[in-house]
Amino acid sequence: MRNARAASASGVPVAVDWTTQLATVPYEGRFPPPLAQCTVVEPCEYRTRLHPLSVNSTTTEKMHYVDHTVHAPAMTLEHLVGQYWFPALGLLVSETGQVWRHSFLGPFQEGFLAGIKAISDHTLPDGTREHRLHLERLARAPRITSEHLLIAGSDKPNFGHFMLDIVPLIHLGATTGMPMLGWTLRPWQRALIARLDVPPGLIREIRPQPVFLDHAIVSNRLSGVSCQNAHPQHKQAFARILANVRKGAPALNTPARVLVCRGLTNSRNVTNRAAMIEALKPLGFVAIQPETLPFDEQVLAFAQAEVIVCEFGAAMANAIFCRPGTRVVEIIAEGQHDPWSSHLFAMMELEHVVLFQPQSEADLTSAPRHVKDSPFAYAVDVPRLVETVRALLATA
């Protein structure tokens, strides 16, 4: 129906803006001027190492886990003007239909536009598809005229992306007094932000609806580049959070050996999780599901752990709170092709063992990793896991 109504109005063609180059100015502790950009944090490099106890993948994923150099990206600020901001994936779209290249995660997909009612999808006579922006549908969109640093990539935030890309931006805004703009915060985000010493009123929350921004301050970090390749600069923000958590919960005891489990309703489910939990109990491991814990307890569970066994997932962004040298055994199903956690562990100087679990070709064909909410399940080689953990403990 939306596309049918669009037939009477031509609209504006929609395409990703890969070509616009903003003027480069030095960072001086404030927002760059309109249509300019600055570098707040310079890029850097560090090395990863495949641990001798690791079992690397037999698929092409193995290339991400051999010893290599990680190129951690800079943090930029970019001052755009005249942008519609949509809660669906946080897309920024100009009045001329240009989608800003740092307003979506990962490679652009046409499906990103499906959640925007002001954009219609058409099949052209030659069989190609075209998207068009209908400005008349946005006539009632609220307008915000003042400058704000955007700190929301979506109205449904991804935990890992928020932790590793957005939190450092919030820390920047808090320490420099930059006004920030985001969708209505979730309880866990409020708990986190409370530990960042953000001055009251510095973050403006708005309902998740399309708005028109006269001045949008964005960052390359909104595109997820730092979530994939963690930057040592992250440590500044999370050191502040951890220090404030310790002040607020000084007597909170957490286990020294932690088994991090995903929820039963999540994709990539472990079919023999109960057996894994029971097998690790004699070694002193306590199973936790981080998202079910209060924020402070979640932070301290990682900060005070000596050894962590974890299922691959966004909860491992909490490794940013770990002490250097913390031993981590990560369980991953083959076919993931997503080494962000390995890079984070290397940046944090953790002792990282990766155990890839084989999957059948049928599993990988029917539910590949990069299909949204892929529902595949896999079994952990529990005897091999226990053997690995024992060997790791013996090196202490």
Short mmCIF file of C-alpha atoms in Angstrom, two decimals:
data_model
loop_
_atom_site.label_atom_id
_atom_site.label_comp_id
_atom_site.label_asym_id
_atom_site.label_seq_id
_atom_site.Cartn_x
_atom_site.Cartn_y
_atom_site.Cartn_z
CA MET A 1 0.00 0.00 0.00
CA ARG A 2 2.86 2.35 0.81
CA ASN A 3 4.42 1.80 -2.61
CA ALA A 4 1.07 2.14 -4.36
CA ARG A 5 0.42 5.52 -2.75
CA ALA A 6 3.85 6.65 -3.87
CA ALA A 7 2.95 6.21 -7.55
CA SER A 8 1.30 9.66 -7.65
CA ALA A 9 4.41 11.41 -6.30
CA SER A 10 7.79 10.95 -7.90
CA GLY A 11 9.84 11.42 -4.73
CA VAL A 12 13.61 11.72 -4.53
CA PRO A 13 15.94 8.82 -5.46
CA VAL A 14 17.70 7.36 -2.43
CA ALA A 15 21.36 6.31 -2.53
CA VAL A 16 24.27 6.03 -0.11
CA ASP A 17 26.56 9.07 -0.19
CA TRP A 18 30.01 7.59 -0.77
CA THR A 19 31.54 10.69 -2.37
CA THR A 20 30.94 13.82 -0.26
CA GLN A 21 34.17 14.91 1.39
CA LEU A 22 33.87 17.19 4.39
CA ALA A 23 36.51 19.83 5.06
CA THR A 24 39.10 18.65 7.58
CA VAL A 25 39.82 20.87 10.59
CA PRO A 26 41.85 20.28 13.77
CA TYR A 27 40.03 19.09 16.88
CA GLU A 28 39.85 21.90 19.44
CA GLY A 29 37.67 20.37 22.12
CA ARG A 30 34.37 21.27 20.48
CA PHE A 31 32.21 20.38 17.51
CA PRO A 32 33.69 21.05 14.07
CA PRO A 33 31.95 23.78 12.02
CA PRO A 34 29.17 22.87 9.56
CA LEU A 35 30.22 20.56 6.71
CA ALA A 36 33.58 19.87 8.36
CA GLN A 37 35.15 16.96 10.22
CA CYS A 38 37.91 16.51 12.78
CA THR A 39 39.85 13.61 14.28
CA VAL A 40 39.48 13.31 18.05
CA VAL A 41 41.47 10.09 18.48
CA GLU A 42 44.15 8.93 16.06
CA PRO A 43 44.17 5.36 14.66
CA CYS A 44 46.59 2.79 16.06
CA GLU A 45 47.69 -0.82 15.60
CA TYR A 46 48.21 -3.86 17.82
CA ARG A 47 48.78 -7.60 17.32
CA THR A 48 46.67 -10.67 17.95
CA ARG A 49 48.09 -14.11 18.73
CA LEU A 50 46.58 -17.56 18.25
CA HIS A 51 47.02 -19.31 21.61
CA PRO A 52 48.74 -22.76 21.56
CA LEU A 53 45.64 -24.28 23.18
CA SER A 54 43.29 -22.84 20.55
CA VAL A 55 41.38 -24.96 18.06
CA ASN A 56 41.06 -22.74 15.00
CA SER A 57 38.26 -23.01 12.48
CA THR A 58 38.44 -25.30 9.46
CA THR A 59 36.47 -22.76 7.41
CA THR A 60 37.66 -19.43 6.02
CA GLU A 61 37.02 -17.95 9.46
CA LYS A 62 40.45 -19.25 10.49
CA MET A 63 42.15 -16.36 8.67
CA HIS A 64 40.79 -13.95 11.31
CA TYR A 65 42.40 -15.85 14.21
CA VAL A 66 45.95 -16.46 13.04
CA ASP A 67 48.51 -13.91 14.25
CA HIS A 68 47.83 -10.59 12.55
CA THR A 69 47.83 -6.82 12.98
CA VAL A 70 44.60 -5.09 13.95
CA HIS A 71 44.08 -1.59 12.57
CA ALA A 72 42.04 0.25 15.20
CA PRO A 73 40.25 3.20 13.57
CA ALA A 74 40.35 6.86 14.48
CA MET A 75 37.43 8.58 16.19
CA THR A 76 36.08 11.37 14.02
CA LEU A 77 33.38 13.98 14.48
CA GLU A 78 31.46 15.05 11.37
CA HIS A 79 29.12 18.06 11.23
CA LEU A 80 26.24 17.46 8.82
CA VAL A 81 23.39 19.85 8.05
CA GLY A 82 19.80 19.29 6.94
CA GLN A 83 19.36 15.60 7.79
CA TYR A 84 16.33 13.44 8.54
CA TRP A 85 17.17 11.01 11.34
CA PHE A 86 15.23 7.75 11.45
CA PRO A 87 15.01 5.41 14.45
CA ALA A 88 15.16 2.42 12.09
CA LEU A 89 18.91 1.74 12.26
CA GLY A 90 19.62 5.42 12.95
CA LEU A 91 19.84 6.28 9.27
CA LEU A 92 20.60 9.88 8.34
CA VAL A 93 19.04 10.86 5.01
CA SER A 94 19.32 14.32 3.44
CA GLU A 95 16.47 16.10 1.67
CA THR A 96 18.12 15.07 -1.59
CA GLY A 97 17.92 11.37 -0.65
CA GLN A 98 21.58 10.88 0.28
CA VAL A 99 22.16 8.33 3.09
CA TRP A 100 25.18 9.31 5.19
CA ARG A 101 27.76 6.53 5.04
CA HIS A 102 28.46 6.61 8.79
CA SER A 103 24.86 6.13 9.90
CA PHE A 104 24.50 2.35 9.53
CA LEU A 105 26.33 -0.76 10.72
CA GLY A 106 28.38 -2.84 8.31
CA PRO A 107 27.93 -3.12 4.54
CA PHE A 108 24.83 -1.31 3.31
CA GLN A 109 21.82 -3.46 2.49
CA GLU A 110 18.68 -2.39 0.65
CA GLY A 111 16.64 -3.89 3.46
CA PHE A 112 17.87 -1.10 5.76
CA LEU A 113 15.35 1.20 4.06
CA ALA A 114 12.36 -1.09 4.59
CA GLY A 115 11.59 0.30 8.04
CA ILE A 116 11.26 3.89 6.81
CA LYS A 117 7.68 4.72 5.85
CA ALA A 118 8.75 7.80 3.91
CA ILE A 119 10.74 5.65 1.48
CA SER A 120 9.06 3.56 -1.21
CA ASP A 121 10.47 0.65 -3.18
CA HIS A 122 9.83 0.30 -6.93
CA THR A 123 10.74 -2.18 -9.65
CA LEU A 124 11.83 -0.39 -12.81
CA PRO A 125 11.06 -1.61 -16.35
CA ASP A 126 14.57 -3.08 -16.69
CA GLY A 127 14.02 -5.20 -13.57
CA THR A 128 16.23 -3.15 -11.23
CA ARG A 129 14.86 -1.73 -8.00
CA GLU A 130 14.76 1.90 -6.95
CA HIS A 131 14.05 3.56 -3.60
CA ARG A 132 12.50 7.01 -3.41
CA LEU A 133 12.14 9.43 -0.50
CA HIS A 134 8.78 11.20 -0.23
CA LEU A 135 9.29 14.43 1.67
CA GLU A 136 5.56 15.09 1.96
CA ARG A 137 5.33 12.17 4.35
CA LEU A 138 7.79 13.89 6.67
CA ALA A 139 5.97 17.23 6.84
CA ARG A 140 5.12 16.71 10.52
CA ALA A 141 8.55 15.50 11.59
CA PRO A 142 9.79 17.53 14.60
CA ARG A 143 12.69 19.87 13.86
CA ILE A 144 15.71 20.27 16.13
CA THR A 145 17.76 23.35 15.33
CA SER A 146 20.60 23.12 17.87
CA GLU A 147 23.82 21.12 17.57
CA HIS A 148 23.92 17.65 19.18
CA LEU A 149 26.27 14.68 19.11
CA LEU A 150 24.16 11.68 18.08
CA ILE A 151 24.57 8.75 20.48
CA ALA A 152 21.97 6.32 19.11
CA GLY A 153 22.43 3.99 16.17
CA SER A 154 18.94 2.53 16.45
CA ASP A 155 15.90 2.54 18.69
CA LYS A 156 16.75 -1.15 19.30
CA PRO A 157 20.40 -0.93 20.40
CA ASN A 158 22.87 -3.75 19.90
CA PHE A 159 24.67 -4.26 23.22
CA GLY A 160 28.15 -4.83 21.79
CA HIS A 161 27.91 -1.90 19.39
CA PHE A 162 26.60 0.40 22.10
CA MET A 163 29.37 -0.59 24.48
CA LEU A 164 32.31 -0.34 22.10
CA ASP A 165 31.21 2.43 19.74
CA ILE A 166 28.63 4.58 21.51
CA VAL A 167 29.91 4.60 25.10
CA PRO A 168 33.26 6.21 24.12
CA LEU A 169 31.24 8.92 22.33
CA ILE A 170 29.15 9.51 25.46
CA HIS A 171 32.35 9.70 27.49
CA LEU A 172 33.69 12.31 25.05
CA GLY A 173 30.48 14.32 25.37
CA ALA A 174 30.51 14.07 29.16
CA THR A 175 34.14 15.19 29.55
CA THR A 176 33.86 18.09 27.09
CA GLY A 177 30.31 19.26 27.80
CA MET A 178 29.02 18.47 24.33
CA PRO A 179 25.19 18.28 24.10
CA MET A 180 24.06 14.80 23.06
CA LEU A 181 20.90 13.43 21.45
CA GLY A 182 19.48 9.92 21.63
CA TRP A 183 16.31 7.89 21.60
CA THR A 184 14.58 7.09 24.89
CA LEU A 185 17.15 5.20 26.96
CA ARG A 186 16.70 1.62 28.15
CA PRO A 187 17.17 0.80 31.86
CA TRP A 188 20.57 -0.84 31.29
CA GLN A 189 21.72 2.20 29.33
CA ARG A 190 20.64 4.51 32.14
CA ALA A 191 22.55 2.40 34.67
CA LEU A 192 25.66 2.54 32.50
CA ILE A 193 25.42 6.27 31.82
CA ALA A 194 24.94 6.93 35.54
CA ARG A 195 28.42 5.43 36.08
CA LEU A 196 29.93 7.73 33.42
CA ASP A 197 29.36 10.93 35.42
CA VAL A 198 27.29 12.50 32.64
CA PRO A 199 26.04 15.92 33.86
CA PRO A 200 22.25 16.12 34.21
CA GLY A 201 20.53 17.41 31.09
CA LEU A 202 23.52 16.92 28.80
CA ILE A 203 21.78 14.02 27.02
CA ARG A 204 18.49 14.96 25.39
CA GLU A 205 16.16 12.00 24.93
CA ILE A 206 13.51 12.03 22.22
CA ARG A 207 10.83 9.56 21.23
CA PRO A 208 11.90 7.09 18.50
CA GLN A 209 10.30 8.88 15.57
CA PRO A 210 11.74 10.61 12.47
CA VAL A 211 13.13 14.07 13.20
CA PHE A 212 14.76 16.74 11.06
CA LEU A 213 18.15 17.91 12.34
CA ASP A 214 19.53 21.27 11.24
CA HIS A 215 22.87 20.21 12.73
CA ALA A 216 23.82 16.57 13.26
CA ILE A 217 27.20 15.76 14.79
CA VAL A 218 28.05 12.17 13.93
CA SER A 219 31.13 9.96 14.07
CA ASN A 220 32.65 7.17 12.04
CA ARG A 221 32.19 5.14 15.24
CA LEU A 222 28.43 5.02 14.52
CA SER A 223 29.18 2.70 11.60
CA GLY A 224 30.56 0.03 13.94
CA VAL A 225 34.19 0.28 12.89
CA SER A 226 35.46 0.38 16.45
CA CYS A 227 33.20 -2.43 17.58
CA GLN A 228 34.94 -4.63 15.02
CA ASN A 229 38.44 -3.36 15.78
CA ALA A 230 38.50 -2.15 19.38
CA HIS A 231 40.64 0.91 20.10
CA PRO A 232 42.74 1.31 23.28
CA GLN A 233 40.98 4.65 23.75
CA HIS A 234 37.99 2.61 24.99
CA LYS A 235 39.84 2.02 28.25
CA GLN A 236 39.38 5.62 29.37
CA ALA A 237 35.58 5.45 29.40
CA PHE A 238 35.36 2.02 30.96
CA ALA A 239 37.97 2.73 33.62
CA ARG A 240 35.72 5.55 34.80
CA ILE A 241 32.69 3.27 34.79
CA LEU A 242 34.52 0.56 36.73
CA ALA A 243 35.86 3.02 39.30
CA ASN A 244 32.36 4.32 39.96
CA VAL A 245 30.93 0.80 40.12
CA ARG A 246 33.52 -0.14 42.76
CA LYS A 247 32.51 2.91 44.80
CA GLY A 248 28.84 2.05 44.52
CA ALA A 249 29.12 -1.68 45.16
CA PRO A 250 32.32 -2.16 47.21
CA ALA A 251 31.20 -5.37 48.95
CA LEU A 252 29.79 -7.23 45.97
CA ASN A 253 31.43 -10.66 45.68
CA THR A 254 31.53 -12.43 42.31
CA PRO A 255 33.02 -15.82 41.33
CA ALA A 256 36.65 -16.06 40.25
CA ARG A 257 35.77 -18.58 37.54
CA VAL A 258 32.84 -17.63 35.33
CA LEU A 259 30.95 -19.45 32.58
CA VAL A 260 29.13 -16.91 30.39
CA CYS A 261 26.00 -18.37 28.76
CA ARG A 262 23.62 -16.98 26.17
CA GLY A 263 19.88 -16.93 26.76
CA LEU A 264 17.77 -19.84 25.57
CA THR A 265 15.82 -17.62 23.18
CA ASN A 266 18.92 -16.35 21.40
CA SER A 267 20.17 -17.60 18.07
CA ARG A 268 23.33 -19.74 17.94
CA ASN A 269 22.00 -21.88 20.79
CA VAL A 270 24.20 -24.51 22.45
CA THR A 271 22.24 -27.77 22.48
CA ASN A 272 24.21 -29.35 25.34
CA ARG A 273 24.61 -26.28 27.54
CA ALA A 274 23.42 -28.14 30.66
CA ALA A 275 26.12 -30.77 30.20
CA MET A 276 28.73 -28.05 29.72
CA ILE A 277 27.66 -26.32 32.93
CA GLU A 278 27.80 -29.55 34.92
CA ALA A 279 31.20 -30.51 33.50
CA LEU A 280 32.76 -27.20 34.53
CA LYS A 281 31.27 -27.10 38.04
CA PRO A 282 33.98 -29.37 39.55
CA LEU A 283 36.55 -26.86 38.27
CA GLY A 284 34.86 -24.08 40.24
CA PHE A 285 32.97 -22.37 37.41
CA VAL A 286 29.71 -20.55 38.08
CA ALA A 287 27.35 -20.06 35.13
CA ILE A 288 25.91 -16.60 34.57
CA GLN A 289 23.67 -14.99 31.96
CA PRO A 290 24.95 -11.37 32.00
CA GLU A 291 21.81 -9.65 30.71
CA THR A 292 19.86 -10.98 33.72
CA LEU A 293 22.22 -9.33 36.22
CA PRO A 294 22.10 -5.76 37.58
CA PHE A 295 24.59 -3.57 35.74
CA ASP A 296 27.07 -3.24 38.59
CA GLU A 297 27.13 -7.00 39.16
CA GLN A 298 27.63 -7.61 35.45
CA VAL A 299 30.63 -5.27 35.42
CA LEU A 300 32.24 -6.82 38.51
CA ALA A 301 31.64 -10.37 37.27
CA PHE A 302 34.12 -9.63 34.49
CA ALA A 303 36.39 -7.24 36.37
CA GLN A 304 36.97 -9.69 39.24
CA ALA A 305 37.14 -12.91 37.23
CA GLU A 306 40.40 -14.80 36.91
CA VAL A 307 39.18 -17.24 34.25
CA ILE A 308 36.18 -16.88 31.90
CA VAL A 309 34.65 -19.52 29.63
CA CYS A 310 32.21 -17.89 27.27
CA GLU A 311 29.86 -18.59 24.42
CA PHE A 312 30.48 -16.19 21.54
CA GLY A 313 28.07 -13.24 21.80
CA ALA A 314 27.58 -9.55 22.54
CA ALA A 315 27.92 -10.07 26.30
CA MET A 316 31.65 -10.48 25.76
CA ALA A 317 31.89 -6.75 25.19
CA ASN A 318 32.05 -6.74 29.01
CA ALA A 319 35.59 -8.07 28.66
CA ILE A 320 36.50 -4.38 28.44
CA PHE A 321 36.33 -4.48 32.27
CA CYS A 322 38.73 -7.44 32.62
CA ARG A 323 42.20 -7.12 34.09
CA PRO A 324 45.15 -7.68 31.72
CA GLY A 325 46.15 -11.34 31.81
CA THR A 326 42.64 -12.63 32.54
CA ARG A 327 42.31 -16.05 30.89
CA VAL A 328 39.40 -16.43 28.45
CA VAL A 329 38.22 -19.54 26.63
CA GLU A 330 35.80 -18.57 23.86
CA ILE A 331 33.45 -21.12 22.28
CA ILE A 332 32.44 -20.32 18.69
CA ALA A 333 30.45 -22.22 16.09
CA GLU A 334 32.19 -22.42 12.74
CA GLY A 335 30.93 -20.02 10.12
CA GLN A 336 30.79 -16.95 12.38
CA HIS A 337 33.17 -14.71 10.39
CA ASP A 338 32.99 -12.05 13.08
CA PRO A 339 36.30 -11.69 14.99
CA TRP A 340 35.41 -8.55 16.95
CA SER A 341 35.76 -10.32 20.31
CA SER A 342 39.19 -11.68 19.42
CA HIS A 343 40.36 -8.15 18.63
CA LEU A 344 38.90 -6.82 21.88
CA PHE A 345 40.67 -9.52 23.92
CA ALA A 346 43.97 -8.73 22.19
CA MET A 347 43.58 -5.02 22.81
CA MET A 348 42.87 -5.73 26.51
CA GLU A 349 45.92 -8.04 26.71
CA LEU A 350 43.88 -11.05 27.79
CA GLU A 351 45.08 -14.64 27.44
CA HIS A 352 42.61 -15.80 24.81
CA VAL A 353 41.92 -19.39 23.78
CA VAL A 354 39.39 -19.93 20.99
CA LEU A 355 37.62 -23.27 20.52
CA PHE A 356 35.74 -23.53 17.23
CA GLN A 357 32.94 -26.08 17.21
CA PRO A 358 32.27 -27.85 13.89
CA GLN A 359 28.97 -27.53 12.05
CA SER A 360 27.63 -29.53 9.17
CA GLU A 361 27.40 -27.98 5.71
CA ALA A 362 23.63 -28.30 6.05
CA ASP A 363 23.72 -26.14 9.18
CA LEU A 364 25.74 -23.43 7.49
CA THR A 365 23.64 -23.50 4.32
CA SER A 366 20.23 -23.41 5.97
CA ALA A 367 21.07 -20.77 8.60
CA PRO A 368 24.25 -18.84 7.77
CA ARG A 369 25.67 -16.47 10.38
CA HIS A 370 24.89 -13.25 8.55
CA VAL A 371 21.19 -13.92 8.06
CA LYS A 372 19.35 -11.74 10.60
CA ASP A 373 18.56 -13.65 13.79
CA SER A 374 19.98 -16.84 12.34
CA PRO A 375 18.48 -19.65 14.46
CA PHE A 376 21.12 -22.35 14.08
CA ALA A 377 22.19 -24.47 17.03
CA TYR A 378 25.37 -26.44 17.70
CA ALA A 379 26.87 -28.77 20.29
CA VAL A 380 30.02 -28.11 22.30
CA ASP A 381 32.72 -30.77 22.49
CA VAL A 382 32.53 -30.87 26.29
CA PRO A 383 35.45 -33.30 26.92
CA ARG A 384 37.72 -31.14 24.73
CA LEU A 385 36.52 -28.00 26.53
CA VAL A 386 37.26 -29.49 29.96
CA GLU A 387 40.67 -30.70 28.79
CA THR A 388 41.51 -27.24 27.47
CA VAL A 389 40.36 -25.48 30.62
CA ARG A 390 42.40 -27.85 32.81
CA ALA A 391 45.49 -27.20 30.70
CA LEU A 392 44.92 -23.44 30.92
CA LEU A 393 44.50 -23.56 34.69
CA ALA A 394 47.70 -25.56 34.99
CA THR A 395 49.69 -22.71 33.43
CA ALA A 396 48.78 -20.28 36.24
#
